[in-house]
Coordinates of C-alpha atoms and ligand atoms in Angstrom, one line a residue:
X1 CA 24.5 -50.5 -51.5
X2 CA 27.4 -52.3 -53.4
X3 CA 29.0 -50.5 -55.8
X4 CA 27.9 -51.5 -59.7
X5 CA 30.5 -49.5 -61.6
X6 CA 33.8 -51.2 -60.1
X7 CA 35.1 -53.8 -62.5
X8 CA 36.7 -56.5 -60.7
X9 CA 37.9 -58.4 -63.6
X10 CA 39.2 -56.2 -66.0
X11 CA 42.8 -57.7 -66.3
X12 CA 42.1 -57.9 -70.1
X13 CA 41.0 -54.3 -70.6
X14 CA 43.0 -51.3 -71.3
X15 CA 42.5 -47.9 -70.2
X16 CA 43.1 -43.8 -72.2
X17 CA 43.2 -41.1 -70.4
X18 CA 44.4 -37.7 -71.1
X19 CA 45.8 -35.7 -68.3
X20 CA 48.3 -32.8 -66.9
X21 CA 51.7 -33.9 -65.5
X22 CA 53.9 -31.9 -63.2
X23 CA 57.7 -32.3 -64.5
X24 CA 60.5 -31.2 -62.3
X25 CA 63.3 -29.5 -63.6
X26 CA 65.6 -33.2 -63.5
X27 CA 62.3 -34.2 -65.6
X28 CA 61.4 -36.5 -62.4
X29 CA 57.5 -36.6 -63.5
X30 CA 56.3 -35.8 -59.7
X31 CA 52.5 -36.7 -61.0
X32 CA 49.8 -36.8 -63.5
X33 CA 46.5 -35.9 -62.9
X34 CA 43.9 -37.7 -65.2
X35 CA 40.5 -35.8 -64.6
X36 CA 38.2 -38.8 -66.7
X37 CA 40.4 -41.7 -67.3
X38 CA 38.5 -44.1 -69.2
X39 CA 38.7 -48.4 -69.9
X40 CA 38.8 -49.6 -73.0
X41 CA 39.1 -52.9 -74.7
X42 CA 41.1 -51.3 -77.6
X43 CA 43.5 -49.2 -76.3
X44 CA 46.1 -49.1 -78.4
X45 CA 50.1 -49.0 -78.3
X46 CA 51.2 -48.7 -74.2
X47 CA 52.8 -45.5 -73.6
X48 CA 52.3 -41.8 -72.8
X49 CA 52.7 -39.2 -75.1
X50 CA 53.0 -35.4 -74.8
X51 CA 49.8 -33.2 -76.1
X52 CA 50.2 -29.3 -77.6
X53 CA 48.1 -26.8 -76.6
X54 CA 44.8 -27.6 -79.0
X55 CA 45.1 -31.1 -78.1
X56 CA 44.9 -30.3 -74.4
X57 CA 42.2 -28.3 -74.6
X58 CA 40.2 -30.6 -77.2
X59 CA 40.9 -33.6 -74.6
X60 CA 40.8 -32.0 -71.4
X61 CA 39.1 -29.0 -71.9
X62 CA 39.2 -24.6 -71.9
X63 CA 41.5 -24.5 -68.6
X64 CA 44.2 -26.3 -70.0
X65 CA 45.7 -23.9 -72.3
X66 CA 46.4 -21.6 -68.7
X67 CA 47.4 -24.9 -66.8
X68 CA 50.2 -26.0 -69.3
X69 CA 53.7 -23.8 -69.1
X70 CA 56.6 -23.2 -66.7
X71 CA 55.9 -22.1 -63.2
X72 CA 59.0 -20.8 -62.3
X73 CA 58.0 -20.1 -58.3
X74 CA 57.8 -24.1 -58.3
X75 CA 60.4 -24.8 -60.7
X76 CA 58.4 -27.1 -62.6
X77 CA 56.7 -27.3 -65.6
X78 CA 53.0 -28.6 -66.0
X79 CA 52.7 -30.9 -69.6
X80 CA 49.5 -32.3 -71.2
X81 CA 50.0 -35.9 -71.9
X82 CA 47.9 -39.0 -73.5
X83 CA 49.1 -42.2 -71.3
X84 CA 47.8 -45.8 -72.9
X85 CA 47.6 -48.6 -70.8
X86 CA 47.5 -51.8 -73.1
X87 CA 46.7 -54.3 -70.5
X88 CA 45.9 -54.0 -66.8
X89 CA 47.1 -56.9 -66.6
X90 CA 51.1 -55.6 -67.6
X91 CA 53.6 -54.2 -65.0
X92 CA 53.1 -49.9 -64.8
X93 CA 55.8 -48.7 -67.3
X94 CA 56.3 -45.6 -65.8
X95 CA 55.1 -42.9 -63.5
X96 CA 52.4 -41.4 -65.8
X97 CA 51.0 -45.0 -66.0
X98 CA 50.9 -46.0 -62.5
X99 CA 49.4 -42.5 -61.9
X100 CA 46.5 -43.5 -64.1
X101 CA 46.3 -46.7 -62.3
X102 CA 45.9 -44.8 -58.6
X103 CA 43.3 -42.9 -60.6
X104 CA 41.3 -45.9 -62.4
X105 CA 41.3 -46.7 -58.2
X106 CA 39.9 -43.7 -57.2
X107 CA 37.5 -43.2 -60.2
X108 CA 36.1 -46.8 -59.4
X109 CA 36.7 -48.3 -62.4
X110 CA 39.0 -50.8 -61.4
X111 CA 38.7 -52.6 -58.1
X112 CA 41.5 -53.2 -55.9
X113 CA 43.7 -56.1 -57.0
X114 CA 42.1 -55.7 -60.5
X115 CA 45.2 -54.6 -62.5
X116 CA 49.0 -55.0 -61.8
X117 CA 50.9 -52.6 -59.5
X118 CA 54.0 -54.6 -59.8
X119 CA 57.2 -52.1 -59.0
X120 CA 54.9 -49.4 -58.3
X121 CA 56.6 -47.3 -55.1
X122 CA 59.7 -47.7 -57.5
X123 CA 58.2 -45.4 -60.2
X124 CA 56.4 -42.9 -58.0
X125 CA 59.0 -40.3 -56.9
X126 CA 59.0 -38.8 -53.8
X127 CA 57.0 -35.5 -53.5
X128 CA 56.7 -32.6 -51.0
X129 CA 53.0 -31.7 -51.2
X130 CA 52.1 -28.1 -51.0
X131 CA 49.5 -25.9 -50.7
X132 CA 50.8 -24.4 -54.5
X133 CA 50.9 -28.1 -55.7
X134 CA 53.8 -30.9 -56.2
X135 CA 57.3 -30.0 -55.6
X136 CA 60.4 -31.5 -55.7
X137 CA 62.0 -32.1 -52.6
X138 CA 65.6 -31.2 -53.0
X139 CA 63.6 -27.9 -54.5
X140 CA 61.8 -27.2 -51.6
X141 CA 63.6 -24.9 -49.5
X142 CA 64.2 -22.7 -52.7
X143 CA 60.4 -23.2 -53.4
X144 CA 59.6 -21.7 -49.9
X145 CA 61.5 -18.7 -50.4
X146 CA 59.8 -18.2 -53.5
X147 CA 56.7 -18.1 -52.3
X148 CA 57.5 -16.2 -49.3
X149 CA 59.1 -13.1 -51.7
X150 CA 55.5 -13.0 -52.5
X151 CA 54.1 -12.6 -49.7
X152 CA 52.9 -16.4 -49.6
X153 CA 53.1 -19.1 -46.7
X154 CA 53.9 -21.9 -48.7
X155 CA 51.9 -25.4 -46.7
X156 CA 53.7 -28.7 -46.7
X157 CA 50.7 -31.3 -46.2
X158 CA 52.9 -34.7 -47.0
X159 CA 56.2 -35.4 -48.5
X160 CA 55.2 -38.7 -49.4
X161 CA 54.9 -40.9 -52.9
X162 CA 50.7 -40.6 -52.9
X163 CA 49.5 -37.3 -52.8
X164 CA 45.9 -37.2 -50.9
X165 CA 43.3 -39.0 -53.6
X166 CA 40.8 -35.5 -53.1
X167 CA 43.4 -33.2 -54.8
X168 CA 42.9 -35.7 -57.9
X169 CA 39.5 -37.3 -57.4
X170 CA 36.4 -36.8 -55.3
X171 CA 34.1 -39.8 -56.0
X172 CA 30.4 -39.2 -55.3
X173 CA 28.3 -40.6 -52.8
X174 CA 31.0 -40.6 -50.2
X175 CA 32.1 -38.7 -47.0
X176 CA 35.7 -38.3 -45.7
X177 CA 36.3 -36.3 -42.6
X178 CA 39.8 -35.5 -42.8
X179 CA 41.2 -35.7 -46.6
X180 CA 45.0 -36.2 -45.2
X181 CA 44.0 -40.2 -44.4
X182 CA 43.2 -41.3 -48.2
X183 CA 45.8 -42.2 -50.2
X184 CA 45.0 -41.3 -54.2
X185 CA 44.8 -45.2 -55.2
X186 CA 41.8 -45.8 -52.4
X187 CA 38.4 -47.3 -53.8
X188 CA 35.4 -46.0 -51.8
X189 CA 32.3 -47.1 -53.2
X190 CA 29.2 -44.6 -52.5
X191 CA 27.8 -45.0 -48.6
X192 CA 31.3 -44.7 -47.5
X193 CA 31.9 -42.2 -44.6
X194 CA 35.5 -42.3 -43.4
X195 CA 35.6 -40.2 -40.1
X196 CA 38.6 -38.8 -38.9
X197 CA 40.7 -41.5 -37.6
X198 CA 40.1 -43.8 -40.0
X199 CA 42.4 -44.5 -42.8
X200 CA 42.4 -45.8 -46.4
X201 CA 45.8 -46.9 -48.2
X202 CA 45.8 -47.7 -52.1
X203 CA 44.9 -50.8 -54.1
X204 CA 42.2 -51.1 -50.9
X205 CA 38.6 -49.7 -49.9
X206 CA 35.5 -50.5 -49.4
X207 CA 32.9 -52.1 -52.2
X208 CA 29.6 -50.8 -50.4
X209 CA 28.1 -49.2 -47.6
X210 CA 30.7 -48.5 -44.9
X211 CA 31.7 -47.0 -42.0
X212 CA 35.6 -46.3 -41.3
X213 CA 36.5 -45.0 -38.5
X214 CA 39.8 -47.7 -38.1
X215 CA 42.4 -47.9 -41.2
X216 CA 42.1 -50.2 -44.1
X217 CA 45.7 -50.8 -44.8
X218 CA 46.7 -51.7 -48.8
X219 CA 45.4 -54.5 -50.1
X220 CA 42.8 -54.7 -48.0
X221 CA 38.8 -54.8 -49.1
X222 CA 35.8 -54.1 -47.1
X223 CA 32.6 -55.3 -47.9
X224 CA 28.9 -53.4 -48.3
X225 CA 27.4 -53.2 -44.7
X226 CA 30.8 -53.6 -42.7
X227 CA 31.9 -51.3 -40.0
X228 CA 35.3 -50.8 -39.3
X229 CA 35.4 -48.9 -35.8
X230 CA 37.4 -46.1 -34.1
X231 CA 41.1 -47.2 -34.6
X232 CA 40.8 -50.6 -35.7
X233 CA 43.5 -52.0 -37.7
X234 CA 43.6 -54.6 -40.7
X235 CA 46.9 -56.1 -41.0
X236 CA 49.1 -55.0 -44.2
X237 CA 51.0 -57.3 -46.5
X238 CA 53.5 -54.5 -47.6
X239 CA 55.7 -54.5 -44.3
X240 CA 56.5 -56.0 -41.0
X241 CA 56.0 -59.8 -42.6
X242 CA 51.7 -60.2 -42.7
X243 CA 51.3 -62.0 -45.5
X244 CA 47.4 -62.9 -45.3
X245 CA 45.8 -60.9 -47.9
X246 CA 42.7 -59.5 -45.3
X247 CA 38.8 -59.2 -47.0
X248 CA 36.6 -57.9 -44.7
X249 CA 33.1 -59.8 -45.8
X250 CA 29.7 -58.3 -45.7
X251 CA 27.5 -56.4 -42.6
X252 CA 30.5 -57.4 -40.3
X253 CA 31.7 -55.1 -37.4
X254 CA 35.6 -55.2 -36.5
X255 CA 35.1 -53.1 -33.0
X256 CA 36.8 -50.1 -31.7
X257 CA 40.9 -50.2 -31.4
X258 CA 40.2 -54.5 -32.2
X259 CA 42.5 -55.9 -35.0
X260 CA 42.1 -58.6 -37.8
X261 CA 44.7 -60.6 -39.6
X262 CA 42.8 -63.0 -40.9
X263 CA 40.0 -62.8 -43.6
X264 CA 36.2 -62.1 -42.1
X265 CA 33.2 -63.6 -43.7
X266 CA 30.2 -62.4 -43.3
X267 CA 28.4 -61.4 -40.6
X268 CA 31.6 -60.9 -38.1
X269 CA 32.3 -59.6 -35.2
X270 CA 35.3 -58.7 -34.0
X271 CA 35.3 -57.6 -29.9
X272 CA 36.3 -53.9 -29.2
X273 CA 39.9 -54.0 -28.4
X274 CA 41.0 -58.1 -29.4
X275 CA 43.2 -58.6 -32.4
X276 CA 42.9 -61.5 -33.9
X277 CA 46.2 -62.4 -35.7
X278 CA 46.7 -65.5 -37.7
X279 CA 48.4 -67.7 -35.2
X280 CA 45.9 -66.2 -32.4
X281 CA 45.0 -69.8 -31.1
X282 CA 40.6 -69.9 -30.8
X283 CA 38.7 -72.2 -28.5
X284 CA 35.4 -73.1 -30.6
X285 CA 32.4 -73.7 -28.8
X286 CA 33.3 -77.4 -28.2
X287 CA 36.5 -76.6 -26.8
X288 CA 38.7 -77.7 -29.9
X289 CA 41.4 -75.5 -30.1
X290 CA 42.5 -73.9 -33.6
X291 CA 44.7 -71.5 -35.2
X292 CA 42.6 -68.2 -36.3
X293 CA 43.6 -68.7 -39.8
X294 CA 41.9 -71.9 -40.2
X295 CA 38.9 -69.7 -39.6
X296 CA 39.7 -67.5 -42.2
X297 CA 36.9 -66.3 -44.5
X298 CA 34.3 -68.4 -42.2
X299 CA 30.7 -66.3 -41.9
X300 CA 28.5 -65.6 -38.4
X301 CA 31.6 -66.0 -36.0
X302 CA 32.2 -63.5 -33.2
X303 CA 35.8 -63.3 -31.8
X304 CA 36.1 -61.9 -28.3
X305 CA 38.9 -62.8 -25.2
X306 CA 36.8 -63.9 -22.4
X307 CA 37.2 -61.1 -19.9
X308 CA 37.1 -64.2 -17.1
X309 CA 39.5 -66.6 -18.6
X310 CA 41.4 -64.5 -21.3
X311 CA 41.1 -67.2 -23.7
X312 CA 40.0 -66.2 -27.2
X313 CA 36.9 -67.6 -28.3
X314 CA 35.2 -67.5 -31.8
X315 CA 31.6 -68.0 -31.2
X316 CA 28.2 -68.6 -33.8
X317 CA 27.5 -64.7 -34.4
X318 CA 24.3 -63.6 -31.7
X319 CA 25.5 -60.3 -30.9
X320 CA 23.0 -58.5 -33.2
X321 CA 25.1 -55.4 -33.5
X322 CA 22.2 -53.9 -35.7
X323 CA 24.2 -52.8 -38.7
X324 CA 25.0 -49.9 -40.0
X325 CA 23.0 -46.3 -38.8
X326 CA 21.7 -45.7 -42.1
X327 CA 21.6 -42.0 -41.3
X328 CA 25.2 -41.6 -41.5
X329 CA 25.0 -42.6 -44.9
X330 CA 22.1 -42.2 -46.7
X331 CA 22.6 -38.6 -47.9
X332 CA 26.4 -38.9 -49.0
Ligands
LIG1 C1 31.9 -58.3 -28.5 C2 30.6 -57.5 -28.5 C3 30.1 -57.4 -29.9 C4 29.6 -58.3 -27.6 O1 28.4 -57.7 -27.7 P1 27.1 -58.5 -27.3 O2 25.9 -57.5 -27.4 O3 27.0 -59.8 -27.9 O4 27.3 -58.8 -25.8 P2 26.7 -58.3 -24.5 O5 25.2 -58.1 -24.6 O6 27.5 -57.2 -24.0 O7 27.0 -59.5 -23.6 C5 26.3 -60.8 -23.8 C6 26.8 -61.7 -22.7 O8 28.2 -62.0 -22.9 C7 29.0 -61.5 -21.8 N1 30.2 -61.0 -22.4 C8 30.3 -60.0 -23.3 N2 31.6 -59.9 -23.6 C9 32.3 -60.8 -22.9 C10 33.7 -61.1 -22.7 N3 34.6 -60.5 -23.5 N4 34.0 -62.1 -21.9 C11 33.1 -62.7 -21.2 N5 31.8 -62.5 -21.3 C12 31.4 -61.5 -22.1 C13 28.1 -60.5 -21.2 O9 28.5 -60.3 -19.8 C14 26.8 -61.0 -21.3 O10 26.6 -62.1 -20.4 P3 25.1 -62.5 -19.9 O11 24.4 -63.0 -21.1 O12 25.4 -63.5 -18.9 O13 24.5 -61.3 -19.3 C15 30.8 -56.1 -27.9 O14 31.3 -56.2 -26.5 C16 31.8 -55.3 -28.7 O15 33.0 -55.4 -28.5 N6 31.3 -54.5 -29.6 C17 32.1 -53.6 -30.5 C18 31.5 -52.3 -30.5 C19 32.4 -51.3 -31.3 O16 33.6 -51.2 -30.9 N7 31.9 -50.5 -32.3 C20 32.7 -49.6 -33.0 C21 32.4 -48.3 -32.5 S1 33.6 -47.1 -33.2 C22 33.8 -46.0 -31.9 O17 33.2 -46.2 -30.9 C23 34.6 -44.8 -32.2 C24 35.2 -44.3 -30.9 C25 36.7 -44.5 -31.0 O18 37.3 -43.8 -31.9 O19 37.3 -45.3 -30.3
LIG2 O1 29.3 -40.2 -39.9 C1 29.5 -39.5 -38.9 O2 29.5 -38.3 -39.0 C2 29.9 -40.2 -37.6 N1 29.8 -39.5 -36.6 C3 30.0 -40.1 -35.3 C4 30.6 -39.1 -34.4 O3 30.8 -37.9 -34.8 O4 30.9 -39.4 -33.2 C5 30.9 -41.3 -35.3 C6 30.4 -42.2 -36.4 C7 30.2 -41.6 -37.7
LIG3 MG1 23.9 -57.3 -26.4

């Protein structure tokens, strides 16, 4: 099941969205959450503006007249803003626009790599994540004892730029065992199950069907039918020097605690437990010897280390692993 509503190519498009931002008290905008941020082809001036009370409501609806004010126990006050994007394809101009971005992720209406993150970690401040929503981190003691003179035990999930995308988005059709391992900015397209150890960074997700049980680090794209399995890893781009950009094709199977850092075609296999790494060198099938990154993006390969030899061998695709169990899926 591929995903129809993600819009790979929208660099030209625009986007409106009317949301509620949490402002510490330096003014550090710690986020914005956009509950239905929309694309638009005429979007008007880039920027984001601050809504009064009858605007809020009008735009985001009844609640937001409570929601908007100074909560003093966090020491922050909650705004309703309008944030214009002009063109995906422009550099975020601030936080409340590279929020909507993470959103536009996370709502599937962008696809990952389909609008510009450029300088995005440098916008997004760093947040302690509680169970009474975003604080400010040098706030956070004084936060604690707040909530403990009433009576409260104040939960630190993640002090971390990304706050967890269910807090901000839950997209249908999808399953995710343990919200703490996806990153608002994912893009899981319905079928997805992610189970507990598996892992899904922003600007990266699947585009179908999938099943995640390994971690799909940012950047990286998964296609419909593909299996990712128990602690597998796809190789980043933003750290530790991988620079391959990693797509996952179609109905491919990247085996338990196995690792790729090349791009899979479709119809892949990758052996339980054998990462395959750019330089990894391959013996084909007629014994010619070749870097794994010439194989990059090739369909119907398996990769597995001989268990005789040790040699890594890439090998015309017979292991029928039999795709996906539907039942895992079918009633997301
Ligand atoms: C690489 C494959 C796909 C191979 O499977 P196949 O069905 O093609 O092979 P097979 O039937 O086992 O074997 C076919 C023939 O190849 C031989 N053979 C197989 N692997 C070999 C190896 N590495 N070296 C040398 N020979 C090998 C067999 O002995 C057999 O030989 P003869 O023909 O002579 O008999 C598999 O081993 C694998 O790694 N699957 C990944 C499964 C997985 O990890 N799924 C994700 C689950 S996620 C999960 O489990 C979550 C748990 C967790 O969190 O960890
Ligand atoms: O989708 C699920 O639920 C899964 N459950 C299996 C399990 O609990 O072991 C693993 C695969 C997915
Ligand atoms: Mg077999």
């Amino acid at each position: 099941m591929t995903d129809t509503n993600s819009q790979g190519s929208a660099r030209t498009t625009g986007a409106v969205a009317a949301g509620l931002a949490t402002v510490a008290g330096d003014g550090t905008v710690l986020d914005t959450w956009f509950p239905a941020p929309e694309l638009t082809s005429d979007p008007g001036p880039a920027g984001t503006t601050r809504l009064d009370r009858d605007e809020a409501v009008n735009r985001i609806g009844e609640g937001a007249a409570k929601a908007i004010g100074v909560d003093a126990r966090r020491g922050v006050e909650v705004v309703a803003v309008s944030t214009v994007i002009s063109s995906l394809d422009d550099k975020p101009l601030d936080a409340h626009d590279a929020y909507l971005r993470l959103h536009l992720l996370s709502h599937r209406l962008v696809r990952p790599h389909g609008q510009n993150l450029d300088g995005l970690f440098g916008l997004l401040a760093n947040v302690a994540w509680t169970s009474l929503g975003p604080v400010a981190v040098d706030d956070l003691e004084r936060v604690r004892l707040n909530a403990r003179a009433e009576g409260l035990h104040l939960q630190v999930t993640s002090v971390d730029k990304f706050p967890r995308m269910t807090d901000y988005v839950a997209p249908k059709g999808v399953r995710i065992a343990d919200a703490d391992r996806v990153r608002l900015g994912a893009h899981l397209a319905a079928g997805t199950t992610v189970m507990h150890e598996g892992f899904v960074n922003f600007n990266a997700g699947t585009l179908g069907t999938s099943m995640v049980e390994g971690r799909i680090s940012a950047g990286v794209v998964v296609g419909d039918g593909s299996d990712i399995g128990g602690g597998a890893s796809t190789m980043g781009t933003l750290s530790g020097g991988g620079n391959v950009r990693i797509v996952i094709g179609e109905r491919c199977l990247v085996g338990a605690e196995a690792g790729v850092g090349i791009a899979l075609g479709d119809e892949c296999v990758v052996e339980a437990g054998l990462y395959v790494t750019a330089g990894t060198r391959v013996t084909l099938p007629d014994g010619q010897v070749v870097k794994a990154r010439e194989l990059s993006g090739a369909s119907n390969i398996l990769f597995r280390r001989n268990s005789v030899t040790g040699t890594v061998e890439a090998r015309p695709n017979n292991a029928v692993w039999g795709g996906l169990n539907e039942v895992l899926h079918a009633h997301n």
